[in-house]
Coordinates of C-alpha atoms (C1' of nucleotides) and ligand atoms in Angstrom, one line a residue:
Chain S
X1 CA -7.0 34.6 -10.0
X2 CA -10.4 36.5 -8.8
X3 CA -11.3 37.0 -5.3
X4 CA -13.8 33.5 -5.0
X5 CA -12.6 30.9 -3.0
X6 CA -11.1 28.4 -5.4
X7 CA -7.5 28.3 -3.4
X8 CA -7.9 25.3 -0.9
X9 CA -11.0 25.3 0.7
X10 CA -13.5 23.4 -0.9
X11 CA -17.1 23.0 -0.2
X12 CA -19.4 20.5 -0.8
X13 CA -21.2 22.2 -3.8
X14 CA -17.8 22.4 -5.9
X15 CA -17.5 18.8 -5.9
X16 CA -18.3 16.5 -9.2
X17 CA -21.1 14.0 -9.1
X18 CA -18.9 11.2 -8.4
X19 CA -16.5 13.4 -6.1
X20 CA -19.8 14.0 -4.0
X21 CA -20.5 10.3 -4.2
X22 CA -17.4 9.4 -3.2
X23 CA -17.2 12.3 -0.2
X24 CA -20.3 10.5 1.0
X25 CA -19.8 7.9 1.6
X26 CA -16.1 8.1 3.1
X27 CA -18.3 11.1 5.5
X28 CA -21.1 8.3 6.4
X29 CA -18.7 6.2 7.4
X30 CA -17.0 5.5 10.5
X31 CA -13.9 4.3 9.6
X32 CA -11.4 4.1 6.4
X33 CA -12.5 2.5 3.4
X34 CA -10.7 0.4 0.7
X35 CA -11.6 2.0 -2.9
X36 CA -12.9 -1.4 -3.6
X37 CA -15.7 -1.5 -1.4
X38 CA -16.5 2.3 -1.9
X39 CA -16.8 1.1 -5.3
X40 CA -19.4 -1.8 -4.2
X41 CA -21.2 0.6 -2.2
X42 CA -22.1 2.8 -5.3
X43 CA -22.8 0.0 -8.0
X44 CA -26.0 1.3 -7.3
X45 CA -25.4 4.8 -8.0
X46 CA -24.2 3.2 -11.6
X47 CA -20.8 3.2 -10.5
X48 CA -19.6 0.4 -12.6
X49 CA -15.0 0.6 -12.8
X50 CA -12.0 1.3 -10.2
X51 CA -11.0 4.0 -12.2
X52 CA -14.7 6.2 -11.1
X53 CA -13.5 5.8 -7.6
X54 CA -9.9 6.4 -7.8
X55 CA -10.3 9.7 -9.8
X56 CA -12.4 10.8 -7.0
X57 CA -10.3 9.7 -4.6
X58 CA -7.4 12.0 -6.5
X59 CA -9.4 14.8 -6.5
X60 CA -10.5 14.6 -2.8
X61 CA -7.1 13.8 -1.2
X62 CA -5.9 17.0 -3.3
X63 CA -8.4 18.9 -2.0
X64 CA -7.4 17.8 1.2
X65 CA -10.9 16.3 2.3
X66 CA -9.9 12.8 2.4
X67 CA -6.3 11.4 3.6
X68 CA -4.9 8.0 2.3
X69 CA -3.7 5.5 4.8
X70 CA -1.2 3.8 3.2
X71 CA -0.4 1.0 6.0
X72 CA -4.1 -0.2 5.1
X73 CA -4.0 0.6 1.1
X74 CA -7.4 2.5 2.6
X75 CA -8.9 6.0 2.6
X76 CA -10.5 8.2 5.5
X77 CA -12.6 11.5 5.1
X78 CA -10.6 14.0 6.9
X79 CA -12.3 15.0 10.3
X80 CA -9.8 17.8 12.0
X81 CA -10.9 21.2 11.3
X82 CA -7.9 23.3 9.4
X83 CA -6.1 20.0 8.6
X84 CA -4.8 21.8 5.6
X85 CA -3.2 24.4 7.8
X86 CA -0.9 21.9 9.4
X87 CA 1.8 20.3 7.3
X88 CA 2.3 17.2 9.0
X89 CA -0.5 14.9 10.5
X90 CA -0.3 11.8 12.7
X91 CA -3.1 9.0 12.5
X92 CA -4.0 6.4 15.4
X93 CA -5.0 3.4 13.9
X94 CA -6.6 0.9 16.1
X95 CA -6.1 -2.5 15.4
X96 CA -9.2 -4.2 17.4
X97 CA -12.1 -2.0 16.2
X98 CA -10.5 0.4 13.0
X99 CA -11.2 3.4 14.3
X100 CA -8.5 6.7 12.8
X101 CA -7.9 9.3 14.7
X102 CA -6.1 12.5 13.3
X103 CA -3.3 14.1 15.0
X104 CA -1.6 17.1 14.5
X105 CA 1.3 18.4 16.7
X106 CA 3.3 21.1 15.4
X107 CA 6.3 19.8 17.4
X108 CA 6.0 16.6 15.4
X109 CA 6.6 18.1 12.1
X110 CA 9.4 20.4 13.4
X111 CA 11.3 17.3 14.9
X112 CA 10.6 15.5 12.0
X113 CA 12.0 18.1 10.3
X114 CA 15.0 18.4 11.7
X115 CA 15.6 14.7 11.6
X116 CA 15.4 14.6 8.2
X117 CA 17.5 17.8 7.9
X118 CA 20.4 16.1 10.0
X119 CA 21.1 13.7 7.0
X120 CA 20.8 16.5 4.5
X121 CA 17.1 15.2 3.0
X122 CA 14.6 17.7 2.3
X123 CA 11.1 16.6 3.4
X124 CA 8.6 17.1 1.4
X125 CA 5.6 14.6 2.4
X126 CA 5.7 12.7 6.1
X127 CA 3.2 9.7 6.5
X128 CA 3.2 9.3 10.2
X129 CA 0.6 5.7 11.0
X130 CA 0.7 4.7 14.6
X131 CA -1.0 1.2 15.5
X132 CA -2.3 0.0 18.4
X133 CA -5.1 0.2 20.9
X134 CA -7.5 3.1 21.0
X135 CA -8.8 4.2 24.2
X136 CA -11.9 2.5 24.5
X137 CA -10.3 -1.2 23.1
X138 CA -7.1 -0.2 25.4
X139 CA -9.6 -0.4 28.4
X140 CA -10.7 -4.2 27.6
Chain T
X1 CA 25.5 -27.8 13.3
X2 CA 25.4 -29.1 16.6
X3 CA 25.7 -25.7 18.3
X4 CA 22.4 -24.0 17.6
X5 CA 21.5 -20.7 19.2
X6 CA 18.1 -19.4 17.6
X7 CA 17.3 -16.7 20.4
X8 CA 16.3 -13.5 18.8
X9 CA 19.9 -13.0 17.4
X10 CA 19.7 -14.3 13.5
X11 CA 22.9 -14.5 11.8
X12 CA 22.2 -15.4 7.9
X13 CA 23.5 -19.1 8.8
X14 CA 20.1 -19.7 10.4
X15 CA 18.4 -18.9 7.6
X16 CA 16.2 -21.6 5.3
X17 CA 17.5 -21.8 1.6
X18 CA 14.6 -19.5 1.1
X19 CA 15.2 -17.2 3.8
X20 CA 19.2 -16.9 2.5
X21 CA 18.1 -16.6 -1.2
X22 CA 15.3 -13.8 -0.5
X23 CA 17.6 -11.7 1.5
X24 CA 20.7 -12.0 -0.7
X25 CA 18.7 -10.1 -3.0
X26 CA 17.7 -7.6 -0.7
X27 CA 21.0 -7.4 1.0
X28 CA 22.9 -7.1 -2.8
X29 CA 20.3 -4.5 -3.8
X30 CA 21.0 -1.0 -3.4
X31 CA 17.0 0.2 -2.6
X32 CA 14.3 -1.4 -1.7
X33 CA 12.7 -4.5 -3.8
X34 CA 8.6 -5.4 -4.4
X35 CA 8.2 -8.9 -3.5
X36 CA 7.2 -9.6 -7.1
X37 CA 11.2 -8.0 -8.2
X38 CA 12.5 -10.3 -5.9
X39 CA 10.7 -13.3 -7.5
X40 CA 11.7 -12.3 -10.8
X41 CA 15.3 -12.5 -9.7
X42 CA 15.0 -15.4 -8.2
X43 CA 13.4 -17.7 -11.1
X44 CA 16.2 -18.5 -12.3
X45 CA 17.1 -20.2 -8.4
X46 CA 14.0 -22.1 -8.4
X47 CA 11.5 -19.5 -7.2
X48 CA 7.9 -20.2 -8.9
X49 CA 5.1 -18.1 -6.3
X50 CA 4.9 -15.2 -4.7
X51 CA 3.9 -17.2 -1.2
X52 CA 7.5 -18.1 -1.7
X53 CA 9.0 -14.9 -1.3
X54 CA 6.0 -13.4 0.7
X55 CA 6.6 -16.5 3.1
X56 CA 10.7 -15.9 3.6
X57 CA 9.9 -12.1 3.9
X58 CA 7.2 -12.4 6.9
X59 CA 10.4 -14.4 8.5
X60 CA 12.9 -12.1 8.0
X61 CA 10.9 -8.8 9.2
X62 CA 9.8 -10.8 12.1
X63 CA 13.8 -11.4 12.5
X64 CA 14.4 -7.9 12.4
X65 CA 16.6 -8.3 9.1
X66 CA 14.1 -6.7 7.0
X67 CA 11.9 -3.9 7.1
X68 CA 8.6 -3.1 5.0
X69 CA 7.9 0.5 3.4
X70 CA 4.5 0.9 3.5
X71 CA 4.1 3.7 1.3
X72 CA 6.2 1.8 -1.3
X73 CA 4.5 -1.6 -0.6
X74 CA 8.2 -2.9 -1.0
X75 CA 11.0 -4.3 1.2
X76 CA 14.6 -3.0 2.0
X77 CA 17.4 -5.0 4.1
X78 CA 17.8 -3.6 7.2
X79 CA 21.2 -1.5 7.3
X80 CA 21.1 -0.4 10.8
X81 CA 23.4 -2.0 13.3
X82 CA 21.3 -2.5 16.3
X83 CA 18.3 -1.7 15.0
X84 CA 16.3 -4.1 16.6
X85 CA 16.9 -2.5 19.9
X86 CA 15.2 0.8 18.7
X87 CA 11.1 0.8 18.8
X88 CA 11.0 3.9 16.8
X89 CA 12.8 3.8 13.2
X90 CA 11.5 6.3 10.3
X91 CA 12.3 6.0 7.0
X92 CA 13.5 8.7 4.7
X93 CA 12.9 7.9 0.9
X94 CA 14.2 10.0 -2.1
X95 CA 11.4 10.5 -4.7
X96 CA 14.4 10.5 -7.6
X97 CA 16.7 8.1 -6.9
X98 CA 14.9 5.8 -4.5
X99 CA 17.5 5.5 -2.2
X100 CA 16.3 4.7 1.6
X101 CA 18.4 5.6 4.8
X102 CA 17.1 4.8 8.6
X103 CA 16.8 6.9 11.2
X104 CA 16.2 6.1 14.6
X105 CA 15.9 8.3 17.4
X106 CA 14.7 7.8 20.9
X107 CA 13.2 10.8 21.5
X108 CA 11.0 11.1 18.6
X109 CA 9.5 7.1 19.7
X110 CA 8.6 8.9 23.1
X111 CA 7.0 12.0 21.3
X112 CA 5.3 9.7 19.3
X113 CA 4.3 7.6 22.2
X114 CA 3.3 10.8 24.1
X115 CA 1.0 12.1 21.5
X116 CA -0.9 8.8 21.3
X117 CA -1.1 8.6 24.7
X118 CA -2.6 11.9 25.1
X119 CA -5.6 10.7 23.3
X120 CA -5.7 7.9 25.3
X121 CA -4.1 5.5 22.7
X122 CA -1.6 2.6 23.2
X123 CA 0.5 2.6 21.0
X124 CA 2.4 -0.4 19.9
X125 CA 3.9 -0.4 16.0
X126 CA 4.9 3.0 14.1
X127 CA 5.2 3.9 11.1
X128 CA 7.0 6.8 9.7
X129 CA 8.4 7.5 6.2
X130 CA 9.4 10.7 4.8
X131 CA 8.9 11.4 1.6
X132 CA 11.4 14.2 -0.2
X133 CA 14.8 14.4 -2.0
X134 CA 18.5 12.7 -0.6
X135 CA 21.6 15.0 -0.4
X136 CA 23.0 14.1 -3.2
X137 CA 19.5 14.9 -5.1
X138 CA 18.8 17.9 -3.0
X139 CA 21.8 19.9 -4.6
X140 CA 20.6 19.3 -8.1
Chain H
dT1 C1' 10.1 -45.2 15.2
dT2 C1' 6.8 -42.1 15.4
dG3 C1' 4.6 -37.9 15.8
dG4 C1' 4.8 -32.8 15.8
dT5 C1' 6.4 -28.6 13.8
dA6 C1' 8.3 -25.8 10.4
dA7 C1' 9.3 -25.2 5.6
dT8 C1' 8.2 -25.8 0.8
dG9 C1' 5.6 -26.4 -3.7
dT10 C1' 1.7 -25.4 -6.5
dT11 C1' -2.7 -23.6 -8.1
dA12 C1' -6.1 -20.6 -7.8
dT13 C1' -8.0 -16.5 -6.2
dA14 C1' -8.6 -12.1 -3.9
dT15 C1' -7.5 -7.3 -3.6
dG16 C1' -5.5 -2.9 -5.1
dA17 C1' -4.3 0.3 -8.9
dT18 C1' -3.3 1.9 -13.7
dT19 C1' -3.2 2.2 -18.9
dA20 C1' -5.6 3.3 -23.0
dC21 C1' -9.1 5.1 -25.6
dA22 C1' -13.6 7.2 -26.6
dC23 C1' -16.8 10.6 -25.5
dA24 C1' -19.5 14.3 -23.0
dA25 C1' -19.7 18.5 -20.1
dT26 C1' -17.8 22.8 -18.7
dT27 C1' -15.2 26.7 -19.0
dG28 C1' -13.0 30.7 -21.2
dC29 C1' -12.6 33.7 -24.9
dG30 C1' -12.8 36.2 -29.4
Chain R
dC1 C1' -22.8 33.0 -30.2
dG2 C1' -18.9 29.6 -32.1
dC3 C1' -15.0 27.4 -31.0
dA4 C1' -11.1 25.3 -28.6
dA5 C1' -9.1 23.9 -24.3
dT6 C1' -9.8 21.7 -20.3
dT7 C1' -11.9 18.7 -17.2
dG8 C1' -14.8 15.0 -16.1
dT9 C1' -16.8 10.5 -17.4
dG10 C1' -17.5 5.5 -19.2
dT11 C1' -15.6 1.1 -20.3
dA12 C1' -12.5 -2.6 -21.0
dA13 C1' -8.3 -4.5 -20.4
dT14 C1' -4.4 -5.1 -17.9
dC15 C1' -0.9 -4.7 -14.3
dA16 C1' 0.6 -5.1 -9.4
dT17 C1' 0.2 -6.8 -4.7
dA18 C1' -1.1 -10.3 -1.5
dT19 C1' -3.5 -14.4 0.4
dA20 C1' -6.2 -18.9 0.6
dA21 C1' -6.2 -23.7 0.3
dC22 C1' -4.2 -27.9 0.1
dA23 C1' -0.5 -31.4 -0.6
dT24 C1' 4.1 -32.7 0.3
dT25 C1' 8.7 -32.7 2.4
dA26 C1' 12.5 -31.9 5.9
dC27 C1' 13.7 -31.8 10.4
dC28 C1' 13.8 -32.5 15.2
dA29 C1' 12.5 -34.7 19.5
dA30 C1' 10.2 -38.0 22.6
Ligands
ZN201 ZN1 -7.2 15.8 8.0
ZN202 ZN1 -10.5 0.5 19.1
ZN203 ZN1 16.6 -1.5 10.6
ZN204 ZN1 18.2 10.8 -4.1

DNA sequence: TTGGTAATGTTATATGATTACACAATTGCG
DNA sequence: CGCAATTGTGTAATCATATAACATTACCAA
């Protein structure tokens, strides 16, 4: 491997056409998005099959710019700096207006961790989806 | 029949035909089933639609009998004695054989809850399901 | 009996994701 | 450069998961 940054950070100028599409509109966006309607969204781009979006949406969650959310079948563009750096991630889902929140808590993924260990299962992959009331719907 | 207690205690007796044929299968299965499996097996008994099986299945997770594995958008019987008294269950899931154990554990629902409320989030359903390889798969 | 509630049956449709195959663009190397 | 390997793209078809809409039936209680 040479010395360029090709490891796991990726910018936005090493990202396809319809990666960058894709990125976009997930970034513009203020919530998580169904592939569906990121697909609607870019008929106009010439986007015309699933498959456009999902292949995008491969590459970006490897990349580790956009996380899936799989208690909504929905994707989020990531939004904590170093998210890569942390193994396991919490999201707040909020159930009146859709916002995600990222969480990461070190602690979390140790106790995890050792839950997991306590039965003899190796954890590979944690999908940690907390529902309820964010804090400005929590306040209503 | 004349004695009937439906409080939040279910004992399969309560159960519609439905109800009793959808969970059999669950409960006879040794991993968790997609609602479209379980309508396959249950042709032969009559079963024509999914809302037939989606229908008994909303019942028995509202009863607590049932559980549903987001990540796997599939359902396994609940094995956990008591489980309805715990808020906080996660999942572990092995990626080769398929097999799903419960784990509840009271302190991580109030690290959970602590994190969300940190943000200033209430929290009220969580999901948790980790992904990685049983003990018996681990030693391969 | 009569009316309300819960359960069921059936058809159609909505939503989410993948398979299969053809072709173009890019990269890496001799 | 010339060529092959890899990666990305386009398109159609299909599979998989879940719900909407509406009619009917079973059951229980006033
Ligand atoms: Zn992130
Ligand atoms: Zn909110
Ligand atoms: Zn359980
Ligand atoms: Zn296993």
């Amino acid at each position: 491997m040479s010395d360029h940054h090709h490891d796991h950070h990726h910018d936005t100028a090493a990202l396809t056409k319809n990666q960058s599409l894709v990125m976009g509109q997930l970034s513009s966006a203020n919530g998580p998005l169904s592939a569906y309607t990121i697909l609607d969204r870019l008929r106009e781009h010439g986007f015309r099959a699933p498959l456009q979006v999902y292949r995008a949406l491969d590459k970006l969650v490897e990349f580790g710019m956009v996380h899936r959310l799989e208690s909504l079948n929905a994707f989020v563009a990531c939004r904590q700096p170093g998210c890569d750096t942390h193994e396991t991630i919490a999201f707040t889902i909020c159930e009146t207006c859709g916002q995600v929140a990222e969480l990461s808590d070190p602690e979390l993924a140790d106790h995890l961790k050792a839950l997991a260990a306590a039965t003899g299962f190796v954890l590979k992959k944690s999908t940690v989806e907390l529902r309820g009331l964010c804090r400005a719907c929590g306040r209503a």
